[in-house]
Amino acid sequence: MERPKRHHESNKRSMTKEKSLEERRRRSAALTHERRDALLRSKRLRRDFDVAAAGPVDAQIAKLNRATLGTAVVRAVEQATASQDTDCQKHLEDIRYLRKLLTESGDPPFQEVLDAGAVPLLGRAIEGESKSTTKAVAQETTVEAVWALAYLAGGAHHIAEAVLPQSSSFILRLSGHSGWTVAEVCAWALGNLGADCEQFADTLVAQGVVKPLAECVFGAEKGVRGEAGREVVVAGVTSAWALSNMVRNSHVAGDQLLGLPCATEKIVSMLGLGDVKLVSEILWLVIYIIARNARNLEHMVQAGLGPPMVKVLIEAVKGLEHDLSNAMMVLIPALRGMGNVVAGASPEYVATLLECENGLFVKALVMCLKSSHRGIQKESAWALSNIAGCPTKTGAELVVQAEAVPVLMELIRSAAFDVRKEAAFVMANLCMRSQSEPNLEFLQQALRSPKFLATFMQFMRSPDMEAARLGIQFTEMVLRVVPGGLEMVEEVDGIDALEAVQFGNAPAELQRMAARLVDTYYGEGYGLE
């Protein structure tokens, strides 16, 4: 039975058969995407924006019913169309009002705006910068128009599809020549489009979106260091988020990004910047890059990815006591990223990471286990399972020395299912002295804990096939090496659990595994001695 070593939540090295690293990475990326979706949705539709000229929220718009709102949209489009070639200031006000109908109504009128022909009107407002009497009016008009389009891009697929033809205008303005506020809102629009589907992301990548987004990200370092305005940092943060969407949905975006001169080194160095929002988005970007393939992880590791990520994680753990919000912003992606690095890097490299920051890495993960936040518990347990599953025993020893076992046992007894599963994977790895040899003394000690073995029986009965596999594999180890193991398993209804898998709806492979255990250990002769 091999230690499970996992390259993301549902990608574990089987305890009996090694899965390909590429398969684990594909599953890793899939789950990363699933979890990231909630964060993406929260950023797709923004009702506020750091533009002083945007004006106060219009309370009257929020009170409009659907019919009145639709009529107001049509009228706003007509007024903006009439003013586009006659009065630049009036055109700005008309575009702003149209944008507010979208962003400040209780139920955004996406379809009404689309049906009224607003998308080409907003596109003309962007391209009409040169017609404005002043640069300020031109910039404000562009911001308002792109803001509305970005909001539309955050709507349903067919709404976003109508915005896609405007993407070349967004890409053109990422350079900051129209102002960094314009660049930031353009990055936001592109990020929404890239998040919609693979087709849109591939289209944007083919249009050349990767390089200007990356330059916008890298330029944020000057803002952090005080060599440029804060708006440069804000643009960089949103561009990093948009770029992660491209890498997430396009198979070539990551390669293009790492192919830019010194891009890998720049990404790694930005982890050392003190801006929490920027570092958080850089971490998410790194996660998507290394989840794509082993080559990307190798490039990032060679550029020195590990040590700064460890440092970021440790600092975030320290910040939990006095700045929970900012610490959480960084901690979740830091935990995820480090788990991926430990799962995919060589044992020798992992050993060097465990020594980083005076060996505080594992201790920081154990501190996270003690958190009351379910997400942090789950992510830290997942990262620890990869450390405990290292081919050498160093990782497992450090986990034990950091006093993780009592915390893990408590989580297995009382935590939510997903956290219990992660904690159980850590313990399963700790019960292995090497890739194939159980640590019998540790295993027997763990089995004395109430509900410990019963938890693995519950896993076998669960609809979560990953948990079911773990339950079967752990049960096999107990039956094979623990004196009195057959009786232990039977006492916690293990025979029934195995037969539930054998005759249930589990995949054929798991059914065969369960049947083999029943036949081998609980055959016709069992109990007749």
Short mmCIF file of C-alpha atoms in Angstrom, two decimals:
data_model
loop_
_atom_site.label_atom_id
_atom_site.label_comp_id
_atom_site.label_asym_id
_atom_site.label_seq_id
_atom_site.Cartn_x
_atom_site.Cartn_y
_atom_site.Cartn_z
CA MET A 1 0.00 0.00 0.00
CA GLU A 2 1.57 3.28 -1.09
CA ARG A 3 1.20 6.57 0.67
CA PRO A 4 -1.28 8.79 -1.10
CA LYS A 5 0.45 11.84 -2.50
CA ARG A 6 -1.93 14.30 -3.99
CA HIS A 7 -1.66 17.10 -6.50
CA HIS A 8 -4.87 18.80 -5.49
CA GLU A 9 -8.01 18.07 -3.64
CA SER A 10 -9.27 15.05 -5.50
CA ASN A 11 -5.96 13.97 -6.99
CA LYS A 12 -4.29 11.55 -4.71
CA ARG A 13 -1.69 8.96 -5.37
CA SER A 14 -3.55 5.71 -4.94
CA MET A 15 -2.44 3.69 -1.96
CA THR A 16 -2.18 0.68 -4.25
CA LYS A 17 -1.60 2.02 -7.74
CA GLU A 18 0.15 5.17 -8.89
CA LYS A 19 -1.93 7.41 -11.14
CA SER A 20 -0.15 9.41 -13.83
CA LEU A 21 0.96 12.86 -12.75
CA GLU A 22 -0.72 14.33 -15.80
CA GLU A 23 -4.05 12.79 -14.84
CA ARG A 24 -3.70 14.11 -11.30
CA ARG A 25 -2.95 17.58 -12.64
CA ARG A 26 -6.01 17.55 -14.88
CA ARG A 27 -8.21 16.63 -11.95
CA SER A 28 -6.37 19.19 -9.85
CA ALA A 29 -7.15 21.93 -12.32
CA ALA A 30 -10.80 20.87 -12.49
CA LEU A 31 -11.30 21.19 -8.75
CA THR A 32 -9.32 24.41 -8.56
CA HIS A 33 -11.68 25.83 -11.18
CA GLU A 34 -14.73 24.64 -9.29
CA ARG A 35 -13.67 26.33 -6.06
CA ARG A 36 -12.46 29.47 -7.78
CA ASP A 37 -15.85 29.94 -9.49
CA ALA A 38 -17.38 31.37 -6.31
CA LEU A 39 -14.65 33.98 -6.14
CA LEU A 40 -14.97 34.75 -9.83
CA ARG A 41 -18.68 35.42 -9.51
CA SER A 42 -18.10 37.85 -6.66
CA LYS A 43 -15.80 39.90 -8.88
CA ARG A 44 -17.75 39.77 -12.11
CA LEU A 45 -20.39 42.33 -11.13
CA ARG A 46 -19.15 45.40 -9.31
CA ARG A 47 -21.59 48.09 -8.26
CA ASP A 48 -18.93 50.55 -7.21
CA PHE A 49 -15.69 51.79 -8.70
CA ASP A 50 -12.83 54.01 -7.59
CA VAL A 51 -13.73 56.87 -9.89
CA ALA A 52 -14.56 60.14 -8.19
CA ALA A 53 -16.49 61.39 -11.18
CA ALA A 54 -18.78 58.37 -11.18
CA GLY A 55 -21.05 60.22 -8.79
CA PRO A 56 -23.18 58.97 -5.91
CA VAL A 57 -25.43 55.95 -6.12
CA ASP A 58 -28.84 56.83 -7.55
CA ALA A 59 -31.38 55.53 -5.04
CA GLN A 60 -34.23 56.11 -7.49
CA ILE A 61 -32.82 53.60 -9.96
CA ALA A 62 -32.88 50.84 -7.36
CA LYS A 63 -36.63 51.43 -6.90
CA LEU A 64 -37.57 51.07 -10.56
CA ASN A 65 -39.73 48.05 -11.43
CA ARG A 66 -38.84 45.87 -14.38
CA ALA A 67 -41.13 47.53 -16.92
CA THR A 68 -40.09 51.05 -15.94
CA LEU A 69 -36.44 50.00 -15.97
CA GLY A 70 -36.75 48.63 -19.50
CA THR A 71 -38.33 51.89 -20.68
CA ALA A 72 -35.56 53.87 -18.99
CA VAL A 73 -32.92 51.78 -20.76
CA VAL A 74 -34.44 52.46 -24.17
CA ARG A 75 -34.66 56.17 -23.44
CA ALA A 76 -31.07 56.27 -22.15
CA VAL A 77 -29.76 54.60 -25.31
CA GLU A 78 -31.71 57.06 -27.48
CA GLN A 79 -30.35 60.05 -25.56
CA ALA A 80 -26.75 58.78 -25.66
CA THR A 81 -27.05 58.12 -29.38
CA ALA A 82 -28.31 61.66 -29.98
CA SER A 83 -25.53 63.28 -27.96
CA GLN A 84 -22.56 61.23 -29.22
CA ASP A 85 -21.66 63.67 -32.04
CA THR A 86 -22.95 66.92 -30.58
CA ASP A 87 -22.11 67.40 -26.90
CA CYS A 88 -19.25 65.50 -25.28
CA GLN A 89 -20.21 66.44 -21.71
CA LYS A 90 -23.85 65.50 -22.30
CA HIS A 91 -22.74 62.23 -23.90
CA LEU A 92 -20.69 61.42 -20.80
CA GLU A 93 -23.72 62.03 -18.58
CA ASP A 94 -25.92 59.89 -20.83
CA ILE A 95 -23.44 56.99 -20.88
CA ARG A 96 -23.06 57.26 -17.11
CA TYR A 97 -26.81 57.10 -16.60
CA LEU A 98 -27.03 54.03 -18.86
CA ARG A 99 -24.25 52.40 -16.84
CA LYS A 100 -26.06 53.17 -13.58
CA LEU A 101 -29.22 51.53 -14.87
CA LEU A 102 -27.10 48.39 -15.13
CA THR A 103 -25.04 48.57 -11.97
CA GLU A 104 -27.39 50.22 -9.48
CA SER A 105 -30.67 48.46 -10.17
CA GLY A 106 -31.77 45.62 -7.95
CA ASP A 107 -32.20 43.31 -10.94
CA PRO A 108 -29.73 44.34 -13.67
CA PRO A 109 -31.52 44.72 -17.04
CA PHE A 110 -28.98 42.76 -19.08
CA GLN A 111 -31.35 41.66 -21.80
CA GLU A 112 -33.05 45.05 -22.06
CA VAL A 113 -29.68 46.77 -22.51
CA LEU A 114 -28.70 44.26 -25.16
CA ASP A 115 -32.01 44.54 -27.00
CA ALA A 116 -31.85 48.33 -26.99
CA GLY A 117 -28.61 48.25 -29.00
CA ALA A 118 -26.43 49.55 -26.18
CA VAL A 119 -23.36 47.39 -26.92
CA PRO A 120 -22.37 49.06 -30.22
CA LEU A 121 -23.23 52.45 -28.69
CA LEU A 122 -20.87 51.79 -25.79
CA GLY A 123 -18.22 50.57 -28.21
CA ARG A 124 -18.48 53.86 -30.15
CA ALA A 125 -18.18 55.77 -26.88
CA ILE A 126 -14.83 54.07 -26.27
CA GLU A 127 -13.57 54.71 -29.78
CA GLY A 128 -14.77 58.33 -29.65
CA GLU A 129 -12.10 59.41 -27.18
CA SER A 130 -10.51 61.78 -29.71
CA LYS A 131 -13.75 63.71 -30.14
CA SER A 132 -13.90 64.88 -26.53
CA THR A 133 -13.01 68.46 -25.77
CA THR A 134 -10.91 67.50 -22.76
CA LYS A 135 -8.85 64.51 -21.78
CA ALA A 136 -10.74 64.20 -18.50
CA VAL A 137 -14.11 63.93 -20.25
CA ALA A 138 -12.70 61.41 -22.71
CA GLN A 139 -11.31 59.25 -19.91
CA GLU A 140 -14.50 59.39 -17.84
CA THR A 141 -16.61 58.47 -20.85
CA THR A 142 -14.34 55.52 -21.64
CA VAL A 143 -14.43 54.32 -18.04
CA GLU A 144 -18.21 54.49 -17.92
CA ALA A 145 -18.62 52.72 -21.26
CA VAL A 146 -16.17 49.92 -20.46
CA TRP A 147 -17.65 49.59 -16.98
CA ALA A 148 -21.07 48.93 -18.52
CA LEU A 149 -19.59 46.46 -20.98
CA ALA A 150 -17.66 44.70 -18.21
CA TYR A 151 -20.91 44.36 -16.30
CA LEU A 152 -22.59 42.88 -19.35
CA ALA A 153 -19.66 40.49 -19.80
CA GLY A 154 -20.42 39.23 -16.32
CA GLY A 155 -23.91 38.24 -17.35
CA ALA A 156 -25.22 35.14 -19.13
CA HIS A 157 -23.18 33.56 -21.92
CA HIS A 158 -25.16 35.10 -24.77
CA ILE A 159 -24.85 38.54 -23.18
CA ALA A 160 -21.08 38.14 -22.82
CA GLU A 161 -20.91 36.91 -26.40
CA ALA A 162 -22.36 40.22 -27.58
CA VAL A 163 -19.55 42.05 -25.75
CA LEU A 164 -16.74 39.88 -27.14
CA PRO A 165 -16.32 41.89 -30.39
CA GLN A 166 -15.32 44.90 -28.25
CA SER A 167 -12.35 43.01 -26.78
CA SER A 168 -9.78 44.48 -29.14
CA SER A 169 -10.61 47.94 -27.78
CA PHE A 170 -10.07 46.65 -24.24
CA ILE A 171 -6.73 45.05 -25.09
CA LEU A 172 -5.51 48.23 -26.79
CA ARG A 173 -6.06 50.27 -23.63
CA LEU A 174 -4.21 47.93 -21.25
CA SER A 175 -1.03 49.90 -21.93
CA GLY A 176 -2.25 52.78 -19.77
CA HIS A 177 -2.06 55.37 -22.54
CA SER A 178 -5.69 56.27 -21.83
CA GLY A 179 -5.04 56.28 -18.09
CA TRP A 180 -4.56 53.46 -15.59
CA THR A 181 -8.16 53.62 -14.44
CA VAL A 182 -9.20 52.87 -18.01
CA ALA A 183 -6.64 50.05 -18.16
CA GLU A 184 -7.99 48.56 -14.95
CA VAL A 185 -11.63 48.53 -16.03
CA CYS A 186 -10.59 47.09 -19.42
CA ALA A 187 -8.75 44.29 -17.60
CA TRP A 188 -11.92 43.68 -15.60
CA ALA A 189 -13.99 43.37 -18.78
CA LEU A 190 -11.44 41.00 -20.30
CA GLY A 191 -11.35 38.95 -17.11
CA ASN A 192 -15.11 38.48 -17.22
CA LEU A 193 -14.97 37.41 -20.85
CA GLY A 194 -12.10 35.01 -20.18
CA ALA A 195 -13.96 33.51 -17.24
CA ASP A 196 -17.05 32.75 -19.33
CA CYS A 197 -15.78 29.79 -21.36
CA GLU A 198 -12.77 28.22 -23.06
CA GLN A 199 -13.83 29.54 -26.46
CA PHE A 200 -13.80 33.15 -25.29
CA ALA A 201 -10.49 32.72 -23.49
CA ASP A 202 -8.91 31.16 -26.60
CA THR A 203 -10.26 34.01 -28.73
CA LEU A 204 -8.74 36.61 -26.41
CA VAL A 205 -5.42 34.78 -26.29
CA ALA A 206 -5.37 34.64 -30.09
CA GLN A 207 -5.94 38.41 -30.10
CA GLY A 208 -2.80 38.85 -28.02
CA VAL A 209 -4.25 39.52 -24.57
CA VAL A 210 -1.57 37.68 -22.56
CA LYS A 211 1.37 40.03 -23.07
CA PRO A 212 -0.38 43.36 -22.28
CA LEU A 213 -2.10 41.82 -19.25
CA ALA A 214 1.24 40.49 -18.03
CA GLU A 215 2.91 43.86 -18.54
CA CYS A 216 0.13 45.48 -16.55
CA VAL A 217 0.71 42.96 -13.75
CA PHE A 218 4.48 43.41 -13.73
CA GLY A 219 4.10 47.19 -13.81
CA ALA A 220 2.28 47.08 -10.48
CA GLU A 221 5.59 46.54 -8.71
CA LYS A 222 6.50 50.17 -9.36
CA GLY A 223 3.28 51.26 -7.71
CA VAL A 224 3.95 49.11 -4.64
CA ARG A 225 7.44 50.56 -4.34
CA GLY A 226 6.12 54.11 -4.64
CA GLU A 227 7.61 54.72 -8.07
CA ALA A 228 4.16 55.09 -9.65
CA GLY A 229 0.63 55.95 -8.53
CA ARG A 230 -1.67 53.63 -6.63
CA GLU A 231 -3.87 53.28 -9.71
CA VAL A 232 -1.04 51.26 -11.31
CA VAL A 233 -1.27 48.72 -8.49
CA VAL A 234 -5.06 48.51 -8.79
CA ALA A 235 -4.73 47.89 -12.52
CA GLY A 236 -2.12 45.22 -11.83
CA VAL A 237 -4.35 43.43 -9.32
CA THR A 238 -7.27 43.23 -11.74
CA SER A 239 -4.96 42.24 -14.60
CA ALA A 240 -3.56 39.35 -12.52
CA TRP A 241 -7.12 38.17 -11.88
CA ALA A 242 -7.96 38.46 -15.59
CA LEU A 243 -4.75 36.66 -16.54
CA SER A 244 -5.56 33.79 -14.18
CA ASN A 245 -8.90 33.42 -16.00
CA MET A 246 -7.07 33.15 -19.32
CA VAL A 247 -4.69 30.51 -17.96
CA ARG A 248 -7.63 28.74 -16.33
CA ASN A 249 -9.69 28.44 -19.52
CA SER A 250 -7.12 28.46 -22.33
CA HIS A 251 -4.64 25.65 -22.87
CA VAL A 252 -2.06 27.96 -24.43
CA ALA A 253 -2.25 31.06 -22.24
CA GLY A 254 0.07 29.64 -19.58
CA ASP A 255 2.70 28.72 -22.14
CA GLN A 256 2.48 32.18 -23.69
CA LEU A 257 2.86 33.80 -20.30
CA LEU A 258 5.90 31.77 -19.26
CA GLY A 259 7.37 32.34 -22.70
CA LEU A 260 7.63 36.09 -22.11
CA PRO A 261 11.13 37.31 -21.20
CA CYS A 262 11.83 36.79 -17.48
CA ALA A 263 8.11 36.27 -16.79
CA THR A 264 8.65 33.34 -14.44
CA GLU A 265 11.22 35.24 -12.38
CA LYS A 266 9.02 38.32 -12.24
CA ILE A 267 6.00 36.35 -11.02
CA VAL A 268 8.08 34.73 -8.27
CA SER A 269 9.62 38.04 -7.19
CA MET A 270 6.19 39.68 -6.89
CA LEU A 271 5.30 37.24 -4.11
CA GLY A 272 7.67 39.28 -1.96
CA LEU A 273 5.73 42.51 -2.40
CA GLY A 274 3.73 43.75 0.56
CA ASP A 275 0.44 44.43 -1.20
CA VAL A 276 -2.03 41.81 0.04
CA LYS A 277 -4.49 42.02 -2.86
CA LEU A 278 -1.73 41.85 -5.44
CA VAL A 279 0.03 38.92 -3.77
CA SER A 280 -3.28 37.09 -3.45
CA GLU A 281 -3.98 37.35 -7.18
CA ILE A 282 -0.40 36.39 -8.04
CA LEU A 283 -0.83 33.27 -5.91
CA TRP A 284 -4.01 32.32 -7.75
CA LEU A 285 -2.22 32.90 -11.04
CA VAL A 286 0.60 30.60 -9.92
CA ILE A 287 -1.91 27.90 -8.95
CA TYR A 288 -3.43 27.84 -12.43
CA ILE A 289 -0.04 27.90 -14.11
CA ILE A 290 1.39 24.92 -12.23
CA ALA A 291 -1.86 22.95 -12.44
CA ARG A 292 -1.59 22.87 -16.22
CA ASN A 293 1.40 20.53 -16.59
CA ALA A 294 4.60 19.29 -14.98
CA ARG A 295 6.73 21.49 -17.22
CA ASN A 296 5.17 24.67 -15.83
CA LEU A 297 5.77 23.53 -12.27
CA GLU A 298 9.37 22.72 -13.09
CA HIS A 299 9.92 26.18 -14.57
CA MET A 300 8.40 27.87 -11.55
CA VAL A 301 10.40 25.76 -9.12
CA GLN A 302 13.63 26.51 -10.99
CA ALA A 303 12.81 30.21 -10.69
CA GLY A 304 12.68 29.82 -6.90
CA LEU A 305 8.94 29.59 -6.33
CA GLY A 306 8.95 27.53 -3.13
CA PRO A 307 10.72 29.66 -0.48
CA PRO A 308 8.75 32.90 -1.09
CA MET A 309 5.49 30.95 -1.06
CA VAL A 310 6.45 29.40 2.26
CA LYS A 311 7.25 32.85 3.63
CA VAL A 312 3.93 34.27 2.41
CA LEU A 313 2.08 31.40 4.05
CA ILE A 314 3.85 31.79 7.39
CA GLU A 315 3.28 35.54 7.45
CA ALA A 316 -0.40 35.01 6.65
CA VAL A 317 -0.73 32.57 9.54
CA LYS A 318 0.84 35.12 11.87
CA GLY A 319 -1.64 37.72 10.61
CA LEU A 320 -4.69 35.64 11.50
CA GLU A 321 -4.65 37.03 15.03
CA HIS A 322 -4.74 40.73 14.16
CA ASP A 323 -5.88 41.07 10.52
CA LEU A 324 -8.16 38.17 9.65
CA SER A 325 -9.54 39.59 6.41
CA ASN A 326 -6.18 40.28 4.76
CA ALA A 327 -4.64 37.10 6.12
CA MET A 328 -7.47 35.01 4.68
CA MET A 329 -7.11 36.68 1.30
CA VAL A 330 -3.57 35.31 1.02
CA LEU A 331 -3.77 32.19 3.15
CA ILE A 332 -6.22 30.13 1.08
CA PRO A 333 -4.28 30.41 -2.21
CA ALA A 334 -0.96 30.04 -0.37
CA LEU A 335 -2.11 26.77 1.17
CA ARG A 336 -3.44 25.55 -2.16
CA GLY A 337 -0.31 26.52 -4.02
CA MET A 338 2.08 24.96 -1.52
CA GLY A 339 0.09 21.75 -1.56
CA ASN A 340 0.47 21.60 -5.34
CA VAL A 341 4.19 22.31 -5.17
CA VAL A 342 4.78 19.62 -2.55
CA ALA A 343 2.73 17.14 -4.57
CA GLY A 344 4.51 17.75 -7.85
CA ALA A 345 8.10 18.66 -6.98
CA SER A 346 10.93 16.21 -6.36
CA PRO A 347 11.44 14.76 -2.86
CA GLU A 348 14.76 16.57 -2.64
CA TYR A 349 13.15 19.92 -3.36
CA VAL A 350 10.36 19.26 -0.89
CA ALA A 351 12.98 18.51 1.76
CA THR A 352 14.52 21.94 1.22
CA LEU A 353 11.10 23.58 1.55
CA LEU A 354 10.49 21.88 4.87
CA GLU A 355 13.61 23.58 6.18
CA CYS A 356 12.59 27.05 5.00
CA GLU A 357 12.01 29.82 7.54
CA ASN A 358 13.67 27.77 10.29
CA GLY A 359 11.34 24.84 9.75
CA LEU A 360 8.18 26.82 10.50
CA PHE A 361 6.36 25.62 7.38
CA VAL A 362 4.81 22.50 8.91
CA LYS A 363 4.11 24.24 12.21
CA ALA A 364 2.23 26.95 10.35
CA LEU A 365 0.09 24.31 8.64
CA VAL A 366 -0.73 22.75 12.00
CA MET A 367 -1.74 26.17 13.29
CA CYS A 368 -4.14 26.37 10.36
CA LEU A 369 -5.63 23.01 11.37
CA LYS A 370 -6.59 24.62 14.66
CA SER A 371 -8.47 27.41 12.91
CA SER A 372 -12.24 27.60 13.28
CA HIS A 373 -12.50 28.36 9.58
CA ARG A 374 -13.54 25.25 7.66
CA GLY A 375 -11.80 26.28 4.45
CA ILE A 376 -8.48 26.82 6.20
CA GLN A 377 -8.78 23.50 8.02
CA LYS A 378 -9.44 21.68 4.78
CA GLU A 379 -6.68 23.35 2.77
CA SER A 380 -4.06 22.90 5.48
CA ALA A 381 -4.96 19.24 5.98
CA TRP A 382 -4.69 18.69 2.25
CA ALA A 383 -1.24 20.30 2.17
CA LEU A 384 -0.13 18.24 5.19
CA SER A 385 -1.30 15.05 3.50
CA ASN A 386 1.11 15.76 0.66
CA ILE A 387 3.94 16.41 3.10
CA ALA A 388 3.15 13.28 5.09
CA GLY A 389 3.03 11.37 1.81
CA CYS A 390 6.55 12.29 0.74
CA PRO A 391 8.60 9.26 -0.39
CA THR A 392 11.06 9.93 2.42
CA LYS A 393 9.93 9.75 6.02
CA THR A 394 11.12 13.28 6.84
CA GLY A 395 7.78 14.87 6.04
CA ALA A 396 5.81 12.43 8.19
CA GLU A 397 8.22 12.89 11.09
CA LEU A 398 7.89 16.67 10.94
CA VAL A 399 4.10 16.45 10.92
CA VAL A 400 4.18 14.30 14.04
CA GLN A 401 6.77 16.50 15.75
CA ALA A 402 4.58 19.55 15.09
CA GLU A 403 1.91 17.90 17.27
CA ALA A 404 -0.55 17.57 14.44
CA VAL A 405 -1.87 14.15 15.43
CA PRO A 406 -4.17 15.23 18.31
CA VAL A 407 -5.62 17.98 16.15
CA LEU A 408 -6.15 15.61 13.25
CA MET A 409 -7.85 13.07 15.49
CA GLU A 410 -10.24 15.71 16.79
CA LEU A 411 -11.08 16.78 13.25
CA ILE A 412 -11.74 13.17 12.26
CA ARG A 413 -14.11 12.83 15.21
CA SER A 414 -16.06 16.04 14.90
CA ALA A 415 -15.40 18.07 11.74
CA ALA A 416 -17.54 18.33 8.61
CA PHE A 417 -17.21 15.51 6.09
CA ASP A 418 -14.83 17.26 3.69
CA VAL A 419 -12.47 18.26 6.51
CA ARG A 420 -12.66 14.79 8.07
CA LYS A 421 -11.68 13.27 4.74
CA GLU A 422 -8.63 15.49 4.41
CA ALA A 423 -7.57 14.81 8.00
CA ALA A 424 -8.01 11.09 7.40
CA PHE A 425 -5.70 11.26 4.39
CA VAL A 426 -3.01 12.83 6.58
CA MET A 427 -3.39 10.09 9.17
CA ALA A 428 -3.39 7.38 6.50
CA ASN A 429 -0.07 8.69 5.22
CA LEU A 430 1.36 8.92 8.72
CA CYS A 431 0.47 5.28 9.23
CA MET A 432 2.89 4.38 6.45
CA ARG A 433 6.58 4.11 7.35
CA SER A 434 7.49 4.17 3.67
CA GLN A 435 5.76 3.87 0.32
CA SER A 436 4.94 0.21 0.97
CA GLU A 437 5.65 -0.52 4.64
CA PRO A 438 3.11 0.41 7.33
CA ASN A 439 4.22 2.00 10.58
CA LEU A 440 2.57 -0.67 12.71
CA GLU A 441 3.23 0.97 16.06
CA PHE A 442 1.75 4.29 14.95
CA LEU A 443 -1.18 2.54 13.25
CA GLN A 444 -2.07 0.55 16.36
CA GLN A 445 -1.92 3.68 18.48
CA ALA A 446 -4.25 5.49 16.08
CA LEU A 447 -6.71 2.58 16.12
CA ARG A 448 -7.13 3.00 19.87
CA SER A 449 -8.75 6.38 19.28
CA PRO A 450 -12.57 6.27 19.42
CA LYS A 451 -14.32 6.45 16.04
CA PHE A 452 -11.04 6.42 14.12
CA LEU A 453 -11.50 3.11 12.31
CA ALA A 454 -15.26 3.65 12.12
CA THR A 455 -14.63 6.82 10.11
CA PHE A 456 -13.06 4.80 7.30
CA MET A 457 -16.08 2.49 7.29
CA GLN A 458 -18.28 5.57 6.89
CA PHE A 459 -16.12 6.69 3.99
CA MET A 460 -16.78 3.39 2.23
CA ARG A 461 -20.53 3.99 2.49
CA SER A 462 -20.34 7.58 1.25
CA PRO A 463 -21.18 8.66 -2.33
CA ASP A 464 -17.74 10.33 -2.45
CA MET A 465 -15.76 7.78 -4.43
CA GLU A 466 -12.45 9.27 -3.38
CA ALA A 467 -13.38 8.78 0.27
CA ALA A 468 -14.68 5.30 -0.50
CA ARG A 469 -11.36 4.34 -2.08
CA LEU A 470 -9.47 5.64 0.94
CA GLY A 471 -11.77 3.64 3.24
CA ILE A 472 -11.14 0.43 1.31
CA GLN A 473 -7.39 0.93 1.14
CA PHE A 474 -7.03 1.77 4.81
CA THR A 475 -9.19 -1.21 5.74
CA GLU A 476 -6.97 -3.47 3.63
CA MET A 477 -3.94 -2.29 5.57
CA VAL A 478 -5.59 -2.96 8.90
CA LEU A 479 -6.70 -6.43 7.83
CA ARG A 480 -3.29 -7.29 6.46
CA VAL A 481 -0.88 -6.11 9.14
CA VAL A 482 -2.67 -5.42 12.44
CA PRO A 483 -2.97 -8.32 14.90
CA GLY A 484 -6.69 -8.74 15.56
CA GLY A 485 -7.47 -6.49 12.64
CA LEU A 486 -10.23 -8.74 11.32
CA GLU A 487 -12.15 -8.46 14.56
CA MET A 488 -11.55 -4.69 14.75
CA VAL A 489 -13.03 -4.17 11.31
CA GLU A 490 -15.98 -6.45 12.01
CA GLU A 491 -16.77 -4.62 15.27
CA VAL A 492 -17.29 -1.35 13.37
CA ASP A 493 -19.53 -3.00 10.76
CA GLY A 494 -16.69 -3.21 8.29
CA ILE A 495 -18.01 -6.33 6.56
CA ASP A 496 -21.30 -4.61 5.83
CA ALA A 497 -19.43 -1.54 4.58
CA LEU A 498 -17.30 -3.63 2.22
CA GLU A 499 -20.36 -5.45 0.91
CA ALA A 500 -22.14 -2.12 0.42
CA VAL A 501 -19.34 -1.16 -1.95
CA GLN A 502 -19.18 -4.61 -3.55
CA PHE A 503 -22.88 -4.76 -4.39
CA GLY A 504 -23.61 -1.04 -4.62
CA ASN A 505 -23.18 1.60 -7.31
CA ALA A 506 -19.45 2.14 -6.87
CA PRO A 507 -17.14 1.98 -9.91
CA ALA A 508 -16.16 -1.53 -10.95
CA GLU A 509 -12.61 -1.11 -9.69
CA LEU A 510 -13.79 -0.32 -6.15
CA GLN A 511 -16.29 -3.18 -6.28
CA ARG A 512 -13.48 -5.58 -7.15
CA MET A 513 -11.28 -4.22 -4.38
CA ALA A 514 -14.03 -4.67 -1.79
CA ALA A 515 -14.92 -8.15 -3.06
CA ARG A 516 -11.28 -9.22 -2.84
CA LEU A 517 -11.08 -8.17 0.81
CA VAL A 518 -14.31 -9.95 1.71
CA ASP A 519 -13.20 -13.15 -0.04
CA THR A 520 -9.67 -13.03 1.37
CA TYR A 521 -10.41 -12.23 5.00
CA TYR A 522 -14.07 -13.06 5.56
CA GLY A 523 -14.56 -16.14 3.42
CA GLU A 524 -16.50 -19.27 4.27
CA GLY A 525 -13.95 -20.34 6.88
CA TYR A 526 -14.04 -17.10 8.88
CA GLY A 527 -15.22 -17.58 12.48
CA LEU A 528 -15.06 -21.39 12.38
CA GLU A 529 -11.68 -21.73 14.08
#
